[in-house]
XYZ file of N, CA and C in Angstrom:
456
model
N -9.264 -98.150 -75.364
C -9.482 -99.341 -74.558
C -9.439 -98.942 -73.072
N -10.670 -99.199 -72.248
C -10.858 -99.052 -70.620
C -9.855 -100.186 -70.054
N -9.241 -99.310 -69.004
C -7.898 -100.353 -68.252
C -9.364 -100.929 -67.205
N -8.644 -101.769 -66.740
C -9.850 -102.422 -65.687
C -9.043 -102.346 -64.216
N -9.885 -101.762 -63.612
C -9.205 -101.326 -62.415
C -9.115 -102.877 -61.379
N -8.522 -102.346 -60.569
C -7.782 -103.434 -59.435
C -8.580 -104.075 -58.714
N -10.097 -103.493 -58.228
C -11.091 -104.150 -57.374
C -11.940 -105.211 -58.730
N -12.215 -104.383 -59.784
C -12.780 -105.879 -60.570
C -11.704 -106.482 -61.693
N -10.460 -106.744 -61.379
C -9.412 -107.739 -61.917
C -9.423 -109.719 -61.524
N -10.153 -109.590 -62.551
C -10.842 -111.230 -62.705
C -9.399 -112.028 -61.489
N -8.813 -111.805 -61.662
C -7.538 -112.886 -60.750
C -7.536 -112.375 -59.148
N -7.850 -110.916 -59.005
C -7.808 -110.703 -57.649
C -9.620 -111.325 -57.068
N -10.534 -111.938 -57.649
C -11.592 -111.980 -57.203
C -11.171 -113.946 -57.337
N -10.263 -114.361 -58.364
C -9.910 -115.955 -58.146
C -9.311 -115.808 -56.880
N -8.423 -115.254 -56.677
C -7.348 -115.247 -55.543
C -8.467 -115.464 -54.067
N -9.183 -114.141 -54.335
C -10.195 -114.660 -53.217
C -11.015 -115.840 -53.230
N -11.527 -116.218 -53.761
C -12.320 -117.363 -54.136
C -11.347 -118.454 -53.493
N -9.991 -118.523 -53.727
C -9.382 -119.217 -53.017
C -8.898 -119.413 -51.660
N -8.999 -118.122 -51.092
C -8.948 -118.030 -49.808
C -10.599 -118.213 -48.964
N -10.994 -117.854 -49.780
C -12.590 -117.848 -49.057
C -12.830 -119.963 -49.032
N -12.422 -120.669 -49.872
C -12.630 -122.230 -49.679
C -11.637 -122.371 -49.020
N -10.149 -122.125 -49.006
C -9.085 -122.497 -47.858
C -10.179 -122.308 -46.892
N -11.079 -121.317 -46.087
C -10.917 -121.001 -44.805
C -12.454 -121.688 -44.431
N -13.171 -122.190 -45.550
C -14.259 -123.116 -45.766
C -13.964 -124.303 -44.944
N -13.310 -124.996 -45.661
C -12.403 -125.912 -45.495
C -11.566 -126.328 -44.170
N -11.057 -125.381 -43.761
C -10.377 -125.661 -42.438
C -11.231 -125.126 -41.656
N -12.092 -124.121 -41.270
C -13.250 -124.086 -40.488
C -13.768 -125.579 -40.443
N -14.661 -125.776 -41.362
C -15.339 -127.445 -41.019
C -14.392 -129.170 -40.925
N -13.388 -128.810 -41.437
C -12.464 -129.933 -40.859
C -12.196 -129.808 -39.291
N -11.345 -128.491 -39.350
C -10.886 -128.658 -38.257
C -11.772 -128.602 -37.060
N -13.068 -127.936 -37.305
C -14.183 -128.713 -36.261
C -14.348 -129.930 -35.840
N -14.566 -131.006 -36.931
C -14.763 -132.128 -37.077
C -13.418 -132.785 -36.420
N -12.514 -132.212 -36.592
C -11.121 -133.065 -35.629
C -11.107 -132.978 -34.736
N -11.192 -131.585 -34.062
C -11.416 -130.897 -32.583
C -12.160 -131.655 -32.052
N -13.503 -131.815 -32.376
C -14.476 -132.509 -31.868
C -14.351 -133.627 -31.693
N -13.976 -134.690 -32.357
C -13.627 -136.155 -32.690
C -12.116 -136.427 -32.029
N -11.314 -135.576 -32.567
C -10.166 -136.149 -31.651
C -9.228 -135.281 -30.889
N -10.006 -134.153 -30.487
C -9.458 -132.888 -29.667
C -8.084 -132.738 -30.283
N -7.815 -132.691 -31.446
C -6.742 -132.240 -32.215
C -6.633 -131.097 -33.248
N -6.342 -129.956 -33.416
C -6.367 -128.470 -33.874
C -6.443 -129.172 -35.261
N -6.649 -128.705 -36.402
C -6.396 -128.788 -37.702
C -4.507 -128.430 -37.908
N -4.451 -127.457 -37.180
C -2.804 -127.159 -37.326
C -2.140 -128.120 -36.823
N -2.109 -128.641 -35.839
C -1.574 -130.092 -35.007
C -1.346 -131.049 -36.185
N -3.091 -131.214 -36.430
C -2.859 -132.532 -37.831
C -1.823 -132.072 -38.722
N -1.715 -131.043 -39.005
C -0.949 -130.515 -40.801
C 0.664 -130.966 -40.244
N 0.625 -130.587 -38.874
C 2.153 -131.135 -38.310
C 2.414 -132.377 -38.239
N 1.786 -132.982 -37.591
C 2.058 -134.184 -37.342
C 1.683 -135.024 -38.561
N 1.148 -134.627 -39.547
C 1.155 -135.490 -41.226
C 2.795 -135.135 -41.633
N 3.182 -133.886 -41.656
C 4.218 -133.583 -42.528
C 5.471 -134.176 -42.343
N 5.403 -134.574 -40.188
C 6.590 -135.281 -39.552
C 6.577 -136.785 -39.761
N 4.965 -137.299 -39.912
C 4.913 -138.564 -40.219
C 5.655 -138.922 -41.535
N 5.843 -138.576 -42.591
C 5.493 -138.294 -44.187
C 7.454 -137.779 -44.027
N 7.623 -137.338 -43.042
C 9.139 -137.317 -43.237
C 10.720 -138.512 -42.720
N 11.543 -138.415 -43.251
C 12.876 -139.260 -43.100
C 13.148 -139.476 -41.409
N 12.749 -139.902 -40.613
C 13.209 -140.466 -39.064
C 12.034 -139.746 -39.019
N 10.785 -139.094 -39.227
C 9.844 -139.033 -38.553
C 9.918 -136.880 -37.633
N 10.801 -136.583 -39.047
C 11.653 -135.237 -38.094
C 11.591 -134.370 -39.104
N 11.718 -133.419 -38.434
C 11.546 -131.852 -39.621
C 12.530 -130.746 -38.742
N 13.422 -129.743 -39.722
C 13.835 -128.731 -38.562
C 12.297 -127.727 -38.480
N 12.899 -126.953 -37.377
C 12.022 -126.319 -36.797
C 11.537 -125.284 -38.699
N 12.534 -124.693 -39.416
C 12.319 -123.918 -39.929
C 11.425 -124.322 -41.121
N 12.065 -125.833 -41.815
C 11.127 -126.923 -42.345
C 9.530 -127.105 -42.032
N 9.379 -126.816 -40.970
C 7.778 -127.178 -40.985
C 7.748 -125.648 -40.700
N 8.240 -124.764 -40.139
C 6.975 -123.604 -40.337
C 7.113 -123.285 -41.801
N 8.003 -123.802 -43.062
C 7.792 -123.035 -44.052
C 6.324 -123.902 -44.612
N 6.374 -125.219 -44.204
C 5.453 -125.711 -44.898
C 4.122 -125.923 -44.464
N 4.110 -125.158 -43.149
C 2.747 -125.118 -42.791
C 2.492 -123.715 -42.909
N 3.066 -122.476 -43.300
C 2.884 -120.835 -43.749
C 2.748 -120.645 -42.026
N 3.952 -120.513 -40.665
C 3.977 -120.022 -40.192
C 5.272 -119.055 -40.398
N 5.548 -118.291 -39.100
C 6.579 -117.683 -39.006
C 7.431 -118.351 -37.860
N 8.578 -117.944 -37.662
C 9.510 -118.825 -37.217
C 8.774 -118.520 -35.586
N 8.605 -117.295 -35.443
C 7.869 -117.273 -33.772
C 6.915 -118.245 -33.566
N 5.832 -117.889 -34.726
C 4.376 -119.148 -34.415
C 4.721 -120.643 -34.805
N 5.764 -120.942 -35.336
C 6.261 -122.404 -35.143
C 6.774 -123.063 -33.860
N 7.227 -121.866 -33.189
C 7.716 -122.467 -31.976
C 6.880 -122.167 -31.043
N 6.091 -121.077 -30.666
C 4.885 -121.553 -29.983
C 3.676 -122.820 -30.184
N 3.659 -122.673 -31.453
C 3.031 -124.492 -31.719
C 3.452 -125.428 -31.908
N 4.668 -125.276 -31.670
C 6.018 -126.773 -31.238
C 5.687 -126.944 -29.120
N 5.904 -125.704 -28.959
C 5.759 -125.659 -27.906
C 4.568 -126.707 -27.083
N 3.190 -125.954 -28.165
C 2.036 -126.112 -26.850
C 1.901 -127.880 -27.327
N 2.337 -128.156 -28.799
C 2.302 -129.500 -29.243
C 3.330 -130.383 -28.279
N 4.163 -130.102 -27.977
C 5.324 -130.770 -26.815
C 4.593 -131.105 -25.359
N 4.007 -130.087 -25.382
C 3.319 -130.028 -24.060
C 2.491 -131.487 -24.242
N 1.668 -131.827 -24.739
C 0.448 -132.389 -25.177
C 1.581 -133.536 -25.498
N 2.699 -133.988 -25.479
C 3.471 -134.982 -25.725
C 3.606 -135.836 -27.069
N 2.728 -134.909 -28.253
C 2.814 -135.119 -29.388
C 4.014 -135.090 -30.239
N 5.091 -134.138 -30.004
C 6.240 -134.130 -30.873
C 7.638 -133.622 -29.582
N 8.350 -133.929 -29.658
C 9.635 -133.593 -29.395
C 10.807 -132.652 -30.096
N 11.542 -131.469 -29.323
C 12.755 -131.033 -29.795
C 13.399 -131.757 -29.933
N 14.347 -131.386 -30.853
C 15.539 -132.644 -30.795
C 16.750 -131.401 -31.467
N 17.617 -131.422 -30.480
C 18.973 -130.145 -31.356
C 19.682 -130.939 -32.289
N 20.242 -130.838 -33.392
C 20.859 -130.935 -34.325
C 22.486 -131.510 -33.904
N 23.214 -132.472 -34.421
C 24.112 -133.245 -33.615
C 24.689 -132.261 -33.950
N 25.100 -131.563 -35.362
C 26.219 -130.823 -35.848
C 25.866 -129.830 -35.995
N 25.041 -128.659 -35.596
C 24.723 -127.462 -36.083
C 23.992 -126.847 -34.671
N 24.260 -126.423 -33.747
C 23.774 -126.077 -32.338
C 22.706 -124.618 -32.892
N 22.595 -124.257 -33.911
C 21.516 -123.228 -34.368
C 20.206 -124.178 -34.824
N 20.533 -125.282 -35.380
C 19.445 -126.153 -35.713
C 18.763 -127.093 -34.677
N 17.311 -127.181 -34.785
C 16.514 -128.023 -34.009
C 15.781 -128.432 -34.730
N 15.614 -129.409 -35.019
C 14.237 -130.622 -35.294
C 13.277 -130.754 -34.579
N 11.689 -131.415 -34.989
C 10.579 -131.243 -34.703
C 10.621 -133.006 -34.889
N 10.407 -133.397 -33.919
C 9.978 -135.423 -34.175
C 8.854 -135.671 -33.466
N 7.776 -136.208 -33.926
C 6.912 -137.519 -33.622
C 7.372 -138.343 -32.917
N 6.366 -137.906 -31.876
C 6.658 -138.918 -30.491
C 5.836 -140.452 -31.029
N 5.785 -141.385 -29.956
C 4.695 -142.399 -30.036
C 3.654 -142.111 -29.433
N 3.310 -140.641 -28.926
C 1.730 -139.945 -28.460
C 1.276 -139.352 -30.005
N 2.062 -138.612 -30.533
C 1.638 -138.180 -31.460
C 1.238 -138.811 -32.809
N 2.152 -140.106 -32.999
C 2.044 -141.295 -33.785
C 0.514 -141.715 -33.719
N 0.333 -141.588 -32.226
C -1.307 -142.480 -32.249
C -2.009 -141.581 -32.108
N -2.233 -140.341 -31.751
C -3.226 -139.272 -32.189
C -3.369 -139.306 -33.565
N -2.290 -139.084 -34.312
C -2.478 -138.759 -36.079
C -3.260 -140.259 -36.472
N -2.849 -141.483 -36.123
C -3.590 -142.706 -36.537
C -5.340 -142.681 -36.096
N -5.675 -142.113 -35.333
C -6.875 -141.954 -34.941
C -7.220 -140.562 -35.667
N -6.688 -139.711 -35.946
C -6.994 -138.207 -36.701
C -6.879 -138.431 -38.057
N -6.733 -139.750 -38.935
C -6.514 -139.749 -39.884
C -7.647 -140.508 -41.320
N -8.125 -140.838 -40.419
C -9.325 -141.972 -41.131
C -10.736 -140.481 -41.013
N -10.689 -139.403 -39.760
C -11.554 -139.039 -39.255
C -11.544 -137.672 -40.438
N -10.127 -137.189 -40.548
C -9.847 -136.076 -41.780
C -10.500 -136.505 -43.430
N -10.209 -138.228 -43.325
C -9.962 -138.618 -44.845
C -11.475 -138.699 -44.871
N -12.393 -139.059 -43.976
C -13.700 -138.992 -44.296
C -13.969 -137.818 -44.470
N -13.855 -136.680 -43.824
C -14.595 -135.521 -43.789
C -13.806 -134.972 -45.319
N -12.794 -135.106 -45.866
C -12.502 -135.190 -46.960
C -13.148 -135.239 -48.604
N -13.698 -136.921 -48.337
C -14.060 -138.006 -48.908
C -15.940 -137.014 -48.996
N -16.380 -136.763 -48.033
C -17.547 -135.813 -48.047
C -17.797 -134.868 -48.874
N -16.962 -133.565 -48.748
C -16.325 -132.868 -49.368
C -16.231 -132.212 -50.949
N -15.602 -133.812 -51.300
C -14.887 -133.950 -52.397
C -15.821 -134.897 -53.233
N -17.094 -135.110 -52.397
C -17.916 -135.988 -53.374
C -18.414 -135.923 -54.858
N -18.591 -134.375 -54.666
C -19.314 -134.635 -55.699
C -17.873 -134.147 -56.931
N -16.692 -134.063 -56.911
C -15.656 -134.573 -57.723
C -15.027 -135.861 -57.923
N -15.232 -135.710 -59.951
C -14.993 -136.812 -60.163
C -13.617 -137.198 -60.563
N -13.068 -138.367 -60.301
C -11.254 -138.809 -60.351
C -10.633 -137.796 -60.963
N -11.120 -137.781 -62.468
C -10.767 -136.695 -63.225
C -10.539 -135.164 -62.521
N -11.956 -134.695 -61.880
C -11.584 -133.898 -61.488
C -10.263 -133.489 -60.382
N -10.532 -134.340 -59.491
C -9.720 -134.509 -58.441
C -8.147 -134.553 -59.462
N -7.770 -135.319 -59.727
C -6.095 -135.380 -60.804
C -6.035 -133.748 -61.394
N -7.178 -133.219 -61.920
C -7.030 -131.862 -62.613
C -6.175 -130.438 -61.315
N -7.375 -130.913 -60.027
C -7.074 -129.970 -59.323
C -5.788 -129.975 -58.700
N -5.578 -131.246 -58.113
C -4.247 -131.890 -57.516
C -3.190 -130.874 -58.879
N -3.248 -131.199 -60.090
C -2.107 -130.660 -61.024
C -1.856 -129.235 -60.924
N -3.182 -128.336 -60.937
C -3.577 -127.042 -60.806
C -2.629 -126.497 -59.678
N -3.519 -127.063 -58.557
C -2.543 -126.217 -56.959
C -1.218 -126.978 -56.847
N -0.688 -127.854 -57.720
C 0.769 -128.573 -57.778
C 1.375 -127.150 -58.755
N 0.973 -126.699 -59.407
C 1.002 -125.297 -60.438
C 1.480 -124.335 -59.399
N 0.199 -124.012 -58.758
C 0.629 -122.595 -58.061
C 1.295 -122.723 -56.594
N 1.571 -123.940 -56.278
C 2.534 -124.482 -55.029
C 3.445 -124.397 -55.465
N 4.187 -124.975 -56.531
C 5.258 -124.748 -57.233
C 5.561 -123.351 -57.826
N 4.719 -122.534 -57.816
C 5.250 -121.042 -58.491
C 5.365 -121.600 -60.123
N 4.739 -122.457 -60.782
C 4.786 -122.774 -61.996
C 3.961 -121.787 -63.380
N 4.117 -121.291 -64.253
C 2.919 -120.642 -64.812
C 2.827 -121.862 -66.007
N 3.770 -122.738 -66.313
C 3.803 -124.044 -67.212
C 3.814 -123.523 -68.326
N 4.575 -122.370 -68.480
C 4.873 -122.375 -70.030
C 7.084 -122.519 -69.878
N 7.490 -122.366 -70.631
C 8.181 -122.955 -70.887
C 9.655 -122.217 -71.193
């Protein structure tokens, strides 16, 4: 039996396939935001995750895990986002190592105007999937977000 070497291993050519539509994907969104509401695609992913959270707040380390930065590039894009009066530091009452990331009321109304403009370009997209499909995939990348292989 021929081992199958590493360049044609059916999962390292899925793996790509998946990175090649991630970067599909945020190429033409985040055009479409830029353009429409001079807001980065990375901005939006922040300011959804702070909206979508408890007081409207995330620690700093909280959102770079969940947007796949590193703790440096979280705080340079806390930074240039502060600037732009979209989100606020906020230090931690009880833990002087911890800082939070909050949604201002600038950033509140950028994401309300960035949000109808994403869900269309979305809604485009995703046309030609049907409910079904859409529930399948949602379960799928709920799979490999979770580190799940679903056996048991």
């Amino acid at each position: 039996m021929a081992t199958i070497s590493a360049r044609d291993d059916a999962l390292v050519t899925t793996f790509g396939r998946l990175l090649e539509a991630q970067s599909t994907l945020e190429r033409r969104l985040g055009a479409e935001l830029e353009a429409r509401c001079g807001l980065p695609l990375a901005w939006f992913e922040v300011l959804v995750r702070l909206a979508r959270s408890e007081h409207e707040q995330l620690t700093m380390s909280s959102v770079a895990e969940q947007v796949s930065l590193t703790t440096s590039g979280i705080t340079r894009l806390v930074d240039r986002m502060a600037a732009a009066d979209l989100v606020e530091r906020v230090p931690s009452p009880t833990d002087r190592r911890v800082s939070y990331v909050r949604l201002t009321a600038s950033g509140r109304t950028g994401l309300d105007k960035a949000l109808p403009v994403h869900a269309a370009g979305l809604r485009e997209i995703f046309t030609s999937f049907s409910e079904a499909d859409r529930y399948t995939f949602d379960a799928l990348l709920d799979r490999l977000r979770l580190g799940s292989t679903g056996g048991t």
